[in-house]
Coordinates of C-alpha atoms and ligand atoms in Angstrom, one line a residue:
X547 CA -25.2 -65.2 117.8
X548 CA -26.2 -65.3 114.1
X549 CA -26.4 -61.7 113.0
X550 CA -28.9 -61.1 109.2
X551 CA -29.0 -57.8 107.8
X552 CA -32.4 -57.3 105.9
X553 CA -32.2 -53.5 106.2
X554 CA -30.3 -52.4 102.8
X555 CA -32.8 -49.2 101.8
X556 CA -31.7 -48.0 105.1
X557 CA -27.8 -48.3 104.2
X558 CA -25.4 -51.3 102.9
X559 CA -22.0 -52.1 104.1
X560 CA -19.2 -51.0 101.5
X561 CA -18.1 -53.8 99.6
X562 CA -14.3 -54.8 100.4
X563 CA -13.8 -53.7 96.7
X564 CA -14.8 -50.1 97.2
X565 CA -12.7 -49.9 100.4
X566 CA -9.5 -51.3 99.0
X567 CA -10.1 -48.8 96.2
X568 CA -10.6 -45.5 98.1
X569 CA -7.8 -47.0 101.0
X570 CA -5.0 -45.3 99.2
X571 CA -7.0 -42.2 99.2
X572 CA -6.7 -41.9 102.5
X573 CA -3.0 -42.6 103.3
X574 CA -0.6 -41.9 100.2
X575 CA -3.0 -40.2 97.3
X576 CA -4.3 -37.7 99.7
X577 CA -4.4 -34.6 97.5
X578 CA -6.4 -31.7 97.8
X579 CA -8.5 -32.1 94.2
X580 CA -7.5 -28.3 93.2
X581 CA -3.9 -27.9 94.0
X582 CA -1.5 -27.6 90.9
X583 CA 1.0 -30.4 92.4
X584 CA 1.6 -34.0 92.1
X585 CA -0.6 -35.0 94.9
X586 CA -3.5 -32.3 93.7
X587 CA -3.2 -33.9 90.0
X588 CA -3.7 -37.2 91.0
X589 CA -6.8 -36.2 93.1
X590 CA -8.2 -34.7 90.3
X591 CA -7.5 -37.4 88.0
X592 CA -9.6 -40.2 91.1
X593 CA -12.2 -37.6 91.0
X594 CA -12.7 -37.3 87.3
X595 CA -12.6 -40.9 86.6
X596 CA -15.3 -41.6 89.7
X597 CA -17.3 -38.7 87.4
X598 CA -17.1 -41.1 84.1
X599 CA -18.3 -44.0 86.3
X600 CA -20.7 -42.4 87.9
X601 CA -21.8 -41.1 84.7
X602 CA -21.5 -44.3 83.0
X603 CA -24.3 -45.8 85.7
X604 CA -26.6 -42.9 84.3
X605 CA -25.6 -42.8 80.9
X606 CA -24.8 -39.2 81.3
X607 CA -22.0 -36.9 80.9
X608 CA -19.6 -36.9 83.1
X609 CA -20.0 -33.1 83.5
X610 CA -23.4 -33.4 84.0
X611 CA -22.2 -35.2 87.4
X612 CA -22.0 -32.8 90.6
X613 CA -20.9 -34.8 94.1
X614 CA -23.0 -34.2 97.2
X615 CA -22.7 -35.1 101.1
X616 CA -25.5 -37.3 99.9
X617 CA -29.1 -38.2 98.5
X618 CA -30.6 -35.4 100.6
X619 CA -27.8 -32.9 99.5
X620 CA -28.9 -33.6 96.0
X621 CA -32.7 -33.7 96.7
X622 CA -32.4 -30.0 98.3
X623 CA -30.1 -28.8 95.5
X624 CA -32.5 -29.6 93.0
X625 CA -36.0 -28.5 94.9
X626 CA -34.3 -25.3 96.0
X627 CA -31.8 -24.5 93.4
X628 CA -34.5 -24.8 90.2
X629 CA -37.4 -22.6 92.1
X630 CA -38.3 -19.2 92.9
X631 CA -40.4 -17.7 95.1
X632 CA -43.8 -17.7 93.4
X633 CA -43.4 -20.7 91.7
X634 CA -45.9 -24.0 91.2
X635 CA -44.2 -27.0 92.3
X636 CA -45.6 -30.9 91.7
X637 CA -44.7 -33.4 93.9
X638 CA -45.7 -36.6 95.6
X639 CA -47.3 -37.4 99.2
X640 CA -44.5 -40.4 99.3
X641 CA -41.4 -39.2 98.7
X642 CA -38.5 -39.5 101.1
X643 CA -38.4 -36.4 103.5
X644 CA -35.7 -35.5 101.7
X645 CA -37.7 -34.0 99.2
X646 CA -41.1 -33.6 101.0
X647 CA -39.9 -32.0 103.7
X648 CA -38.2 -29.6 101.3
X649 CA -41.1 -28.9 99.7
X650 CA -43.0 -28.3 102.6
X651 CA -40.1 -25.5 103.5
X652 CA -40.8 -24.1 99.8
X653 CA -44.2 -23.5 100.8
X654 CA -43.4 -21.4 103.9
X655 CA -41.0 -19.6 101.6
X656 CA -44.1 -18.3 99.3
X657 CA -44.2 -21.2 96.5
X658 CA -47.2 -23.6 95.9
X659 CA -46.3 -27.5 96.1
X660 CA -49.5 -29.8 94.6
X661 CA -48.8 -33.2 96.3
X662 CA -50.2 -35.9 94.0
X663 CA -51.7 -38.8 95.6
X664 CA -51.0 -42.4 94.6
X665 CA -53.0 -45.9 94.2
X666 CA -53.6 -48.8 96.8
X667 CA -50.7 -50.2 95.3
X668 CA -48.0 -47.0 95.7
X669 CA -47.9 -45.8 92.1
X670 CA -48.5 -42.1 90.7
X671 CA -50.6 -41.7 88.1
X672 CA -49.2 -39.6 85.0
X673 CA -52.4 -38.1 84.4
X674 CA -52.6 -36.4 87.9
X675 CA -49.5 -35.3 87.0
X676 CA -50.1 -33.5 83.9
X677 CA -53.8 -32.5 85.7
X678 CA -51.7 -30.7 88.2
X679 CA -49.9 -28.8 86.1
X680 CA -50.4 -24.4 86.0
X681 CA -48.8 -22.0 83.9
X682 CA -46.4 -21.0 86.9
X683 CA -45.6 -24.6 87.3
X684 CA -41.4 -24.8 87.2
X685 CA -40.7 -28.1 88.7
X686 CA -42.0 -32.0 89.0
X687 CA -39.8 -33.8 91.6
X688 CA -41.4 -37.2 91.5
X689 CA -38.8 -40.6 93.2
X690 CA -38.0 -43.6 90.7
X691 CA -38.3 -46.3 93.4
X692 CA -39.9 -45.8 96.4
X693 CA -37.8 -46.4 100.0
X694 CA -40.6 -48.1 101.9
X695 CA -42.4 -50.3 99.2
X696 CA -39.7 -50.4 96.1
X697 CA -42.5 -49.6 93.6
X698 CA -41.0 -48.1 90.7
X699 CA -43.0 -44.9 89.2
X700 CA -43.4 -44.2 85.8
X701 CA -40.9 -41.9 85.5
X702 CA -40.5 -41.9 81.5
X703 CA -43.9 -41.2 81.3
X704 CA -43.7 -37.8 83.3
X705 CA -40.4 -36.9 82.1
X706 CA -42.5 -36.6 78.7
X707 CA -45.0 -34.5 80.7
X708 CA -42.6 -32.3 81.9
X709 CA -40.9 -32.5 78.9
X710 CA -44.4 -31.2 76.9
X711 CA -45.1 -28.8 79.1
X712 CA -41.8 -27.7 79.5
X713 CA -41.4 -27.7 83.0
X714 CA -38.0 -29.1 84.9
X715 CA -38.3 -32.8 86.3
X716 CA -36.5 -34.5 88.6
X717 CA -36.4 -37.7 90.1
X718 CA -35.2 -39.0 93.5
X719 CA -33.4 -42.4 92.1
X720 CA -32.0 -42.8 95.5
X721 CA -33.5 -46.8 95.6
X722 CA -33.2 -47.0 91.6
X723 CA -29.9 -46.6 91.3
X724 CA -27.8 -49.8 91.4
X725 CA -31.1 -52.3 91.5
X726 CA -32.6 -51.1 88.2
X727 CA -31.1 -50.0 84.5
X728 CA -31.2 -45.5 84.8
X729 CA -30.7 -44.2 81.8
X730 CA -31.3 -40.0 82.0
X731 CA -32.0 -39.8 78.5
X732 CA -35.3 -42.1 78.2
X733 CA -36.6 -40.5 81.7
X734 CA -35.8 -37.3 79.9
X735 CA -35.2 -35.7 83.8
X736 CA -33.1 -32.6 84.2
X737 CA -32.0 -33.5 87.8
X738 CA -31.4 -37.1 89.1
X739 CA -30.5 -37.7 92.7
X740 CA -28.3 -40.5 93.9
X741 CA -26.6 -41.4 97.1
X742 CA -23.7 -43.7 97.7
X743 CA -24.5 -45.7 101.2
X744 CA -27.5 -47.2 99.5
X745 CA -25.1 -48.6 96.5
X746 CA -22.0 -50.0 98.9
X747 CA -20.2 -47.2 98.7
X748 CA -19.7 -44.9 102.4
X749 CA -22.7 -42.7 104.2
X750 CA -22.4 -39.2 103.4
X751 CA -21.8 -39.8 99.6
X752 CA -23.7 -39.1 96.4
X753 CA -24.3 -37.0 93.7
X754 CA -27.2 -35.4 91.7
X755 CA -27.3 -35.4 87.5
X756 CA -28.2 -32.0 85.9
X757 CA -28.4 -31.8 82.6
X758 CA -26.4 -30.3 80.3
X759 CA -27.2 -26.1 80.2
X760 CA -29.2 -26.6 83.4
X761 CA -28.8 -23.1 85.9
X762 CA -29.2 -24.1 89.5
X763 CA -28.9 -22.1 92.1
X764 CA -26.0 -23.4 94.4
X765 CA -27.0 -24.3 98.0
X766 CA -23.4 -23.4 99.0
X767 CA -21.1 -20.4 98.3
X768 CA -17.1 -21.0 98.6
X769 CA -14.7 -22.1 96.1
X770 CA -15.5 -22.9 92.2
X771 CA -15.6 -26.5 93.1
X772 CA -17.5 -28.9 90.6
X773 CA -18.1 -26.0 88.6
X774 CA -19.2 -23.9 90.9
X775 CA -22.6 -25.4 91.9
X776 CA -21.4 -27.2 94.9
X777 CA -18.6 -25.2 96.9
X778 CA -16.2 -26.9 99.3
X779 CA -13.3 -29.4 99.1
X780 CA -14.1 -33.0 98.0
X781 CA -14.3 -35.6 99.3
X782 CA -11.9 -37.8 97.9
X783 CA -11.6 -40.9 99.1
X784 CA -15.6 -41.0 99.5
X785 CA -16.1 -39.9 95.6
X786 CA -13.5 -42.8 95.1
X787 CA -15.5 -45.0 96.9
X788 CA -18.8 -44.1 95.0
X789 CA -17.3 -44.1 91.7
X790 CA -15.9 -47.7 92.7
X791 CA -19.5 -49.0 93.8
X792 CA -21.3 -47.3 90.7
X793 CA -18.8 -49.5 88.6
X794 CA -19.3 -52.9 90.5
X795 CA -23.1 -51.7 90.3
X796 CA -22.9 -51.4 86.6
X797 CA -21.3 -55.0 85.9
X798 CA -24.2 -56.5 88.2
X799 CA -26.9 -54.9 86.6
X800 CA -25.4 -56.8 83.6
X801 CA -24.7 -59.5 84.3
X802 CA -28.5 -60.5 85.4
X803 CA -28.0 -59.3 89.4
X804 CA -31.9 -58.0 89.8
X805 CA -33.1 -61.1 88.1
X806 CA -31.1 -63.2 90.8
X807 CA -32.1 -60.4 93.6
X808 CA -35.8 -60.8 93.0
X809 CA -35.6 -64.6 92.9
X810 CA -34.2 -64.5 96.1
X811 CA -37.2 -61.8 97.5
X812 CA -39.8 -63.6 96.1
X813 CA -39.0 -66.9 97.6
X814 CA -38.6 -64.5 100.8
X815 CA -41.9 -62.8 100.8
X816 CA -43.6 -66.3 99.4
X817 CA -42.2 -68.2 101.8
X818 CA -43.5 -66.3 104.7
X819 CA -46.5 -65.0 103.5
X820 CA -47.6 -68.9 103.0
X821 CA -46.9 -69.8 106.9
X822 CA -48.5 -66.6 108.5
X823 CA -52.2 -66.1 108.0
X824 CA -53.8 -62.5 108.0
X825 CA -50.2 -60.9 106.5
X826 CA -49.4 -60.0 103.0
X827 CA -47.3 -57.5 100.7
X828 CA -47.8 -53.8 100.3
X829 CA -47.2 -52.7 96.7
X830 CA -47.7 -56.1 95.4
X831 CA -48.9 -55.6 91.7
X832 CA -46.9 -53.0 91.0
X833 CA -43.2 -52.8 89.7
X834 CA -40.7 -52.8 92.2
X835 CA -37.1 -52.7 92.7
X836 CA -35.4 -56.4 93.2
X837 CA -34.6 -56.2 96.8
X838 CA -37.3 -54.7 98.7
X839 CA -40.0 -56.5 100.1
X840 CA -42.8 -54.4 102.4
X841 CA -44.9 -57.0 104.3
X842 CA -48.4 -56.5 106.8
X843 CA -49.5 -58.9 109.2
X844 CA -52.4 -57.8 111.1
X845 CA -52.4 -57.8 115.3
X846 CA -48.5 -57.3 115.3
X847 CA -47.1 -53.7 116.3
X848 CA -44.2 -53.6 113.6
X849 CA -41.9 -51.6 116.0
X850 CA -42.9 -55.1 118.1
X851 CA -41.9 -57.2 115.5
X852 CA -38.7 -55.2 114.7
X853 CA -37.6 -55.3 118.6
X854 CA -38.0 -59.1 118.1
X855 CA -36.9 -60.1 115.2
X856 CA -33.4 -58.0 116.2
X857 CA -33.2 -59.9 118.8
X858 CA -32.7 -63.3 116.9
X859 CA -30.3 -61.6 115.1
X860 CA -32.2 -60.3 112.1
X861 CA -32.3 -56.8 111.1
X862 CA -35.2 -55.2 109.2
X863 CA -37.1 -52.4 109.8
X864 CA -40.6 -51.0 110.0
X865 CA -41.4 -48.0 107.8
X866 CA -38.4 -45.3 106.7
X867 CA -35.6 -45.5 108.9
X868 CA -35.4 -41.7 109.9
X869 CA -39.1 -42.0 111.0
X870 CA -38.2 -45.0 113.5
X871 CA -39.2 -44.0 116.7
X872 CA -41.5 -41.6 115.4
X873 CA -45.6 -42.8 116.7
X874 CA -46.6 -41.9 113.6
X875 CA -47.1 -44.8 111.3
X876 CA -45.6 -44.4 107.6
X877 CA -47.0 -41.7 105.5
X878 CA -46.2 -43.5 102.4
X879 CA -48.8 -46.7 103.5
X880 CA -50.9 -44.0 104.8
X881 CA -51.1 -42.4 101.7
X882 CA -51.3 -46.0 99.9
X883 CA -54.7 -46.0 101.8
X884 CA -53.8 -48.6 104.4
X885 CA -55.6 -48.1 107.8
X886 CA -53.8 -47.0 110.2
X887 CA -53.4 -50.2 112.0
X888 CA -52.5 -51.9 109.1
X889 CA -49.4 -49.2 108.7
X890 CA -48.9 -50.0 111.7
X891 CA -48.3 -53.7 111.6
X892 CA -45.8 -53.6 108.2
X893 CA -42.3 -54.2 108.3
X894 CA -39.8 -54.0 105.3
X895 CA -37.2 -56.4 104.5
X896 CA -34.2 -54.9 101.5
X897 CA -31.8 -57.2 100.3
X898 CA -28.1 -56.1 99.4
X899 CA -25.7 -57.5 96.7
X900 CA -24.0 -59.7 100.3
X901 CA -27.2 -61.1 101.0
X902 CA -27.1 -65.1 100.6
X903 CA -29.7 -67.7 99.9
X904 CA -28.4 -68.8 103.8
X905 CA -29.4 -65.4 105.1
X906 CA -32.9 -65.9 103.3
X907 CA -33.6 -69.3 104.5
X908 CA -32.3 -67.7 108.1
X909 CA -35.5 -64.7 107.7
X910 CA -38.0 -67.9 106.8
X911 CA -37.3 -69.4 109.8
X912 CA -37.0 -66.4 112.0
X913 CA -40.4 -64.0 110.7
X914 CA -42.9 -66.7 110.8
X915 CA -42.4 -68.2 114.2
X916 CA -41.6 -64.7 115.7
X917 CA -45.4 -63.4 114.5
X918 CA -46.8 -66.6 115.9
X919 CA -45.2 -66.0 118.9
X920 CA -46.4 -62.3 119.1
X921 CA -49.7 -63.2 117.6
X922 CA -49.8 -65.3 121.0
X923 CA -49.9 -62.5 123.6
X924 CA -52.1 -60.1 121.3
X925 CA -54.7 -59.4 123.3
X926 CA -56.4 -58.1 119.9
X927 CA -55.3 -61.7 117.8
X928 CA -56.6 -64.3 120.7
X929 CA -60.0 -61.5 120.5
X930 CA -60.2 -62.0 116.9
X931 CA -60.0 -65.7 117.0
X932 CA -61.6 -66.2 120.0
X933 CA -64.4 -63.8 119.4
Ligands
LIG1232 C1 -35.6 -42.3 98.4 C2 -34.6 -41.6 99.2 N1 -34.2 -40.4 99.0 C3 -33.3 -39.7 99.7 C4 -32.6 -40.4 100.7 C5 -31.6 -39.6 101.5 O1 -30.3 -40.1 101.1 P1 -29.1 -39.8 102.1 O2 -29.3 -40.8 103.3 O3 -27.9 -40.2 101.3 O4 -29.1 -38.4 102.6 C6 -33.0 -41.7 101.1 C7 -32.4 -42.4 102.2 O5 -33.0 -43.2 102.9 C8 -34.0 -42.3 100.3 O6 -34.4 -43.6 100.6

């Protein structure tokens, strides 16, 4: 059976490049990153030329680079490591767990969070930023691109919020980085999260920017490892890896990938909004990342359509992918303004730098014939169009 993978904001395959670099890693350049010999020296070097690239992808320092286990490990350090107790907080309603959820812990811990609302079309408004602000305000943790919808937030803007009111920002680039140009110095953030299994390099990879002269307050406690704000031994061959897909990422943003990308979603979500009725595309109107396409059509369960599509081979998803399974239909469209039932009924298609034109036209032919089908046995469609 044909197998299509639609699901990249959940995680991409590593790209036979990154593998072949970090395979030696692995087998014959297995050093421990702080021993004094051979093998420890030429682990060090892999990690501090994965720190330029990654770096490079930022246009930051490479000592302003500090690996994590991931985007969430980078989220927390930055929401727990820049606040204390008694401290105002501003942060969205639809940001990843990752950084809601941490917020919602910061709370408990005796810190006030203000959670800013956004439009019907997913985007943040800088002046309810700046209107949130108090004088114990310490921290604005607002994403670059969100997960479920790819609308890009106007992170420059309240950079130079934070930046006025001098207040540390930070932004979850998570689905920025790789599909979109980051450059740290124009968002003018102090923390920048990133996380290697959404840019082909392997889960449980990633790494948070801090600028220059930044304290944070580690999350771990060990050895002085990346100067001593994340404890514990590398991981090599996975740093390898990211610095490897952060490079490849690099070359595609320049050499006109996200123009090509979005091409490819828009003939996507064109194509299938103009053979279903009663469907169409949350966030539309707003900026978005290349790849992501968020799409309603009304009577369908999504989890339905999910179930179904998988089934002929295509994978997407419906809402975030640690919320699948969860009743609860996506706070992000919730907080977009959708009804509930409309949530409800939206899946999300991502592209990923191995998705074809053949695996497009493969989605075109799958997604509208599977909502007829299901539209079908509604019992709420046939009322709809009967009544
Ligand atoms: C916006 C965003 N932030 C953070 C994360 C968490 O990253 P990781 O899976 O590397 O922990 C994700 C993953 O889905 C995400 O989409």
């Amino acid at each position: 059976m044909r197998r299509v993978y639609l699901d990249n904001n959940a995680t991409t395959p590593v790209l036979p490049e990154v593998l072949e670099a970090m395979r030696p890693f692995y087998l014959e350049e297995f050093g421990n990153a702080s021993s004094i010999h051979h093998y420890g020296q030429h682990a060090r070097a892999a990690v501090e030329k994965a720190r330029a690239s990654v770096a490079a992808l930022l246009n930051a320092r490479p000592a302003e680079i500090i690996f994590t286990s991931g985007g969430t490990e980078a989220d927390n350090l930055a929401v727990f490591g820049l606040i204390r107790a008694g401290d105002h907080v501003i942060t969205s309603a639809i940001e990843h767990h990752a950084v809601l959820n941490s917020c919602k812990r910061l709370e408990q811990m005796g810190c006030e969070v203000t959670f800013v609302p956004v439009s019907g079309h997913g985007e943040i408004a800088p002046d309810d930023v700046r209107n949130a602000l108090r004088p114990n305000t310490r921290l604005i943790s607002i994403m670059m691109a969100n997960n479920e919808t790819g609308v890009l937030q106007p992170v420059e803007e309240i950079g130079r919020i934070a930046l006025e009111a001098d207040v540390f920002f930070h932004t979850d680039a998570v689905q920025a980085a790789g599909k979109v140009p980051i450059d740290v110095a124009r968002i003018a953030c102090d923390a920048l999260s990133i996380s290697g299994h959404k840019i082909h390099a392997p889960q449980g990879t990633g790494a948070m920017f801090l600028k220059k002269g930044t304290l944070i307050q580690p999350m771990l406690y060990g050895g002085s490892h990346e100067r001593q704000r994340r404890a514990g031994t590398e991981n090599l061959p996975g740093i390898v890896g990211l610095g490897k897909a952060a490079e490849m990422a690099r070359q595609w943003l320049e050499s006109g990938g996200p123009a090509a990308m979005a091409a490819m979603r828009d003939r996507l979500q064109e194509d299938v909004l103009g053979s279903a009725e009663a469907a169409g595309v949350n966030g539309l109107g707003a900026p978005r990342v290349p790849n992501t396409t968020n799409l309603w059509f009304d009577f369908i369960e999504g989890e339905a359509l999910v179930i179904a599509l998988d089934l002929k081979g295509l994978a997407v998803s419906s809402g975030a992918a640690c919320s699948s399974g969860a009743i609860e239909p996506s706070h992000v469209l919730l907080a977009m303004g959708l009804s509930q039932q409309r949530a409800r009924s939206s899946i999300r298609l991502s592209l990923g730098k191995q998705t074809t034109q053949q695996d497009i036209d493969f989605a075109l032919q799958t997604v509208p014939e599977t909502v007829t089908r299901l539209r079908e046995i509604s019992p709420l469609y046939r009322k709809q169009t009967v009544g």
